[in-house]
Tab-separated table of C-alpha atoms in Angstrom:
chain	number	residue	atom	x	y	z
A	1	UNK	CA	-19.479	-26.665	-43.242
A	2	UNK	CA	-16.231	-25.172	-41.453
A	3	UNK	CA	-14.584	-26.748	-38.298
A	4	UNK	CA	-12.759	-24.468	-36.391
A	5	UNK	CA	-9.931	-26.185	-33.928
A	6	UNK	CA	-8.524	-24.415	-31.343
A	7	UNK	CA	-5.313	-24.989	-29.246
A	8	UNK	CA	-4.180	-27.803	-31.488
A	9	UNK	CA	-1.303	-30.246	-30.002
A	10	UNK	CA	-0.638	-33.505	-31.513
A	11	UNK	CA	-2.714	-35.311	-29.502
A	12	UNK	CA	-5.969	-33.195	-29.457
A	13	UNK	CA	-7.607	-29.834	-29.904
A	14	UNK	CA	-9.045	-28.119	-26.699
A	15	UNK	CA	-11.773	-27.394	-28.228
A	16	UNK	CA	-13.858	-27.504	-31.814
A	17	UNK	CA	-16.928	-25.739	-33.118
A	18	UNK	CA	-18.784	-26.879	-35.728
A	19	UNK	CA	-22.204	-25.456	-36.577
A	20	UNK	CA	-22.601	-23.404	-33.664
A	21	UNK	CA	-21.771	-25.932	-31.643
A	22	UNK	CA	-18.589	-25.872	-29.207
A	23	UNK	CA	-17.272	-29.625	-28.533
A	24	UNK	CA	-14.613	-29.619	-25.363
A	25	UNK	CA	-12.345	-31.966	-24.766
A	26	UNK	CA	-11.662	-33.159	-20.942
A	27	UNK	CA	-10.245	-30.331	-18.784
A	28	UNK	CA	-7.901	-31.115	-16.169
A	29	UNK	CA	-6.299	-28.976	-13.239
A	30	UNK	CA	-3.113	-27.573	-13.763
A	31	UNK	CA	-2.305	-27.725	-9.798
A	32	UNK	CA	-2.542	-31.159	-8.979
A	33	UNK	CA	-1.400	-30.551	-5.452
A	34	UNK	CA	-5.182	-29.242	-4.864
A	35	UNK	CA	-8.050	-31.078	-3.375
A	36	UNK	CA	-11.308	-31.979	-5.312
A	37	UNK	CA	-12.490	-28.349	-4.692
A	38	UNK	CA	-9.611	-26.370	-5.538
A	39	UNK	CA	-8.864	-28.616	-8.819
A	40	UNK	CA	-12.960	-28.513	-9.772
A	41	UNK	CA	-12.785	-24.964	-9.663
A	42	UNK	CA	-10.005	-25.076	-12.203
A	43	UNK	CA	-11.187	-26.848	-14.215
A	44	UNK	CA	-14.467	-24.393	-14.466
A	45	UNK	CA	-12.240	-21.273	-14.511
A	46	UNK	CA	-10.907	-23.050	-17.829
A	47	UNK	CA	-13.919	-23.948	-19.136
A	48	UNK	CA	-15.143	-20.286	-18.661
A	49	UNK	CA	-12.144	-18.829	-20.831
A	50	UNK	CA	-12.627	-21.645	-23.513
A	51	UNK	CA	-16.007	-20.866	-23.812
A	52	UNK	CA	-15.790	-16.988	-23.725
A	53	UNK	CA	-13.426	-17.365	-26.627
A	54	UNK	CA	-15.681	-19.319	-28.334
A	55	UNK	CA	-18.142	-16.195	-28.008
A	56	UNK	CA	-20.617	-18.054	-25.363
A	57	UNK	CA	-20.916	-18.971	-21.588
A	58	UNK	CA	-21.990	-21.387	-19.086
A	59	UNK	CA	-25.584	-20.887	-19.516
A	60	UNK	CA	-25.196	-22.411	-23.283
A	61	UNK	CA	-23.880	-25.721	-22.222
A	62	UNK	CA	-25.931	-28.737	-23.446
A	63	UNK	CA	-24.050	-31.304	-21.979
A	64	UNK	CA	-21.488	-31.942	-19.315
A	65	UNK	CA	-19.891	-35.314	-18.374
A	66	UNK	CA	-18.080	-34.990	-15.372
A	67	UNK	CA	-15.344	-38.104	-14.325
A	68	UNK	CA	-14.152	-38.177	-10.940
A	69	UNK	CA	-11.582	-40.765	-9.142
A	70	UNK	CA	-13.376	-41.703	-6.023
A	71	UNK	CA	-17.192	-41.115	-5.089
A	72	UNK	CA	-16.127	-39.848	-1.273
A	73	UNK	CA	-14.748	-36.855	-3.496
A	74	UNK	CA	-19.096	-36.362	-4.842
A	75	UNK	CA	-19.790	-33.601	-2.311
A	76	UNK	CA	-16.850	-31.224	-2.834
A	77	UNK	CA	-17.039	-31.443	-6.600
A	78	UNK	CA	-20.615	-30.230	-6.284
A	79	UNK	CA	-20.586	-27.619	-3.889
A	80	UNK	CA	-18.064	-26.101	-6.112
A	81	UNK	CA	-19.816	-27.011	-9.372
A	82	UNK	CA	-23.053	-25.893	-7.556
A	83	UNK	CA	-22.002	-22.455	-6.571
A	84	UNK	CA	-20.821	-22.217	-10.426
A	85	UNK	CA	-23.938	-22.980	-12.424
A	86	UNK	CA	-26.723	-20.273	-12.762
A	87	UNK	CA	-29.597	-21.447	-11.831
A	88	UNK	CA	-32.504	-22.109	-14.555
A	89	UNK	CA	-29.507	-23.048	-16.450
A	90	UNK	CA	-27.980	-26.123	-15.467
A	91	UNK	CA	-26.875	-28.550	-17.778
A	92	UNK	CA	-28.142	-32.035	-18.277
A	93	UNK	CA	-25.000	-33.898	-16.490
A	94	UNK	CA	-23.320	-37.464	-15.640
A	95	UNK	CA	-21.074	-38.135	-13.183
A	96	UNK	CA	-18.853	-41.322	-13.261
A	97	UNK	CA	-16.109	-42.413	-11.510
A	98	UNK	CA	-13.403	-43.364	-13.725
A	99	UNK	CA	-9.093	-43.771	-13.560
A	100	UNK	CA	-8.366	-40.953	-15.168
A	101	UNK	CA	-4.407	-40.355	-17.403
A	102	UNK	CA	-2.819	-39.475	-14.048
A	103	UNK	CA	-3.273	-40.608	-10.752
A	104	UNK	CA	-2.804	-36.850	-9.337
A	105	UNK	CA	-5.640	-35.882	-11.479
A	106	UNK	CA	-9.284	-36.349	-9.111
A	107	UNK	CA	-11.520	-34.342	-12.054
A	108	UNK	CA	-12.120	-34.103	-15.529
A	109	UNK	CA	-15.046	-32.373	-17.185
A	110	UNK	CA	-16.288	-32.633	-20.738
A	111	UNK	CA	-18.876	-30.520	-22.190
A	112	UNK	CA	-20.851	-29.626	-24.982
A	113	UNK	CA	-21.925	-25.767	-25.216
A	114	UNK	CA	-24.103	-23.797	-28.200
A	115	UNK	CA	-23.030	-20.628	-29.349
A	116	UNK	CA	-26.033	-18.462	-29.895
């Protein structure tokens, strides 16, 4: 059984796939001086181009976790998350509120995708 890692740094790999499976690790925004919407759709734009490398899409994710820093934050991160899923296609998904590794940060999103 191979494990592929991809975009390895010392303290993680973006991303690994093992048995047509693609395992991501939290995405962050890269411009932190964005509110909940403009940093949630970062962090989707990124997990587009990780999973198009990985030779799938959004409509093959099995899992998303989604952490956010404050709950008054709920509604933006959906309507951008909601205007990003297909429909027929969404994801089982939990969202938790969480302190996340820096304070600028206000989303992270973990998934689990297939590759079929």
């Amino acid at each position: 059984m191979t494990i592929q890692r991809f975009h390895i740094g010392p303290r993680l790999s973006e991303m690994v796939i093992h048995n047509g499976t693609i395992y991501l690790a939290g995405q962050v925004a890269t411009d932190t001086t964005q509110d909940m919407g403009g940093q949630t759709a970062q962090v989707l734009a990124m997990i587009d181009r990780l999973l198009a490398e990985a030779g799938s899409d959004k409509t093959k994710i099995l899992s998303t976790t989604i952490y956010i820093t404050d709950m008054a934050d709920f509604p933006a991160m959906n309507a951008v998350w909601d205007a990003w899923v297909v429909a027929g296609a969404t994801p089982p998904r939990a969202t938790v509120t969480a302190q996340l590794a820096k304070s600028a940060y206000k989303v992270e999103i973990q998934l689990i995708a297939a590759i079929i």
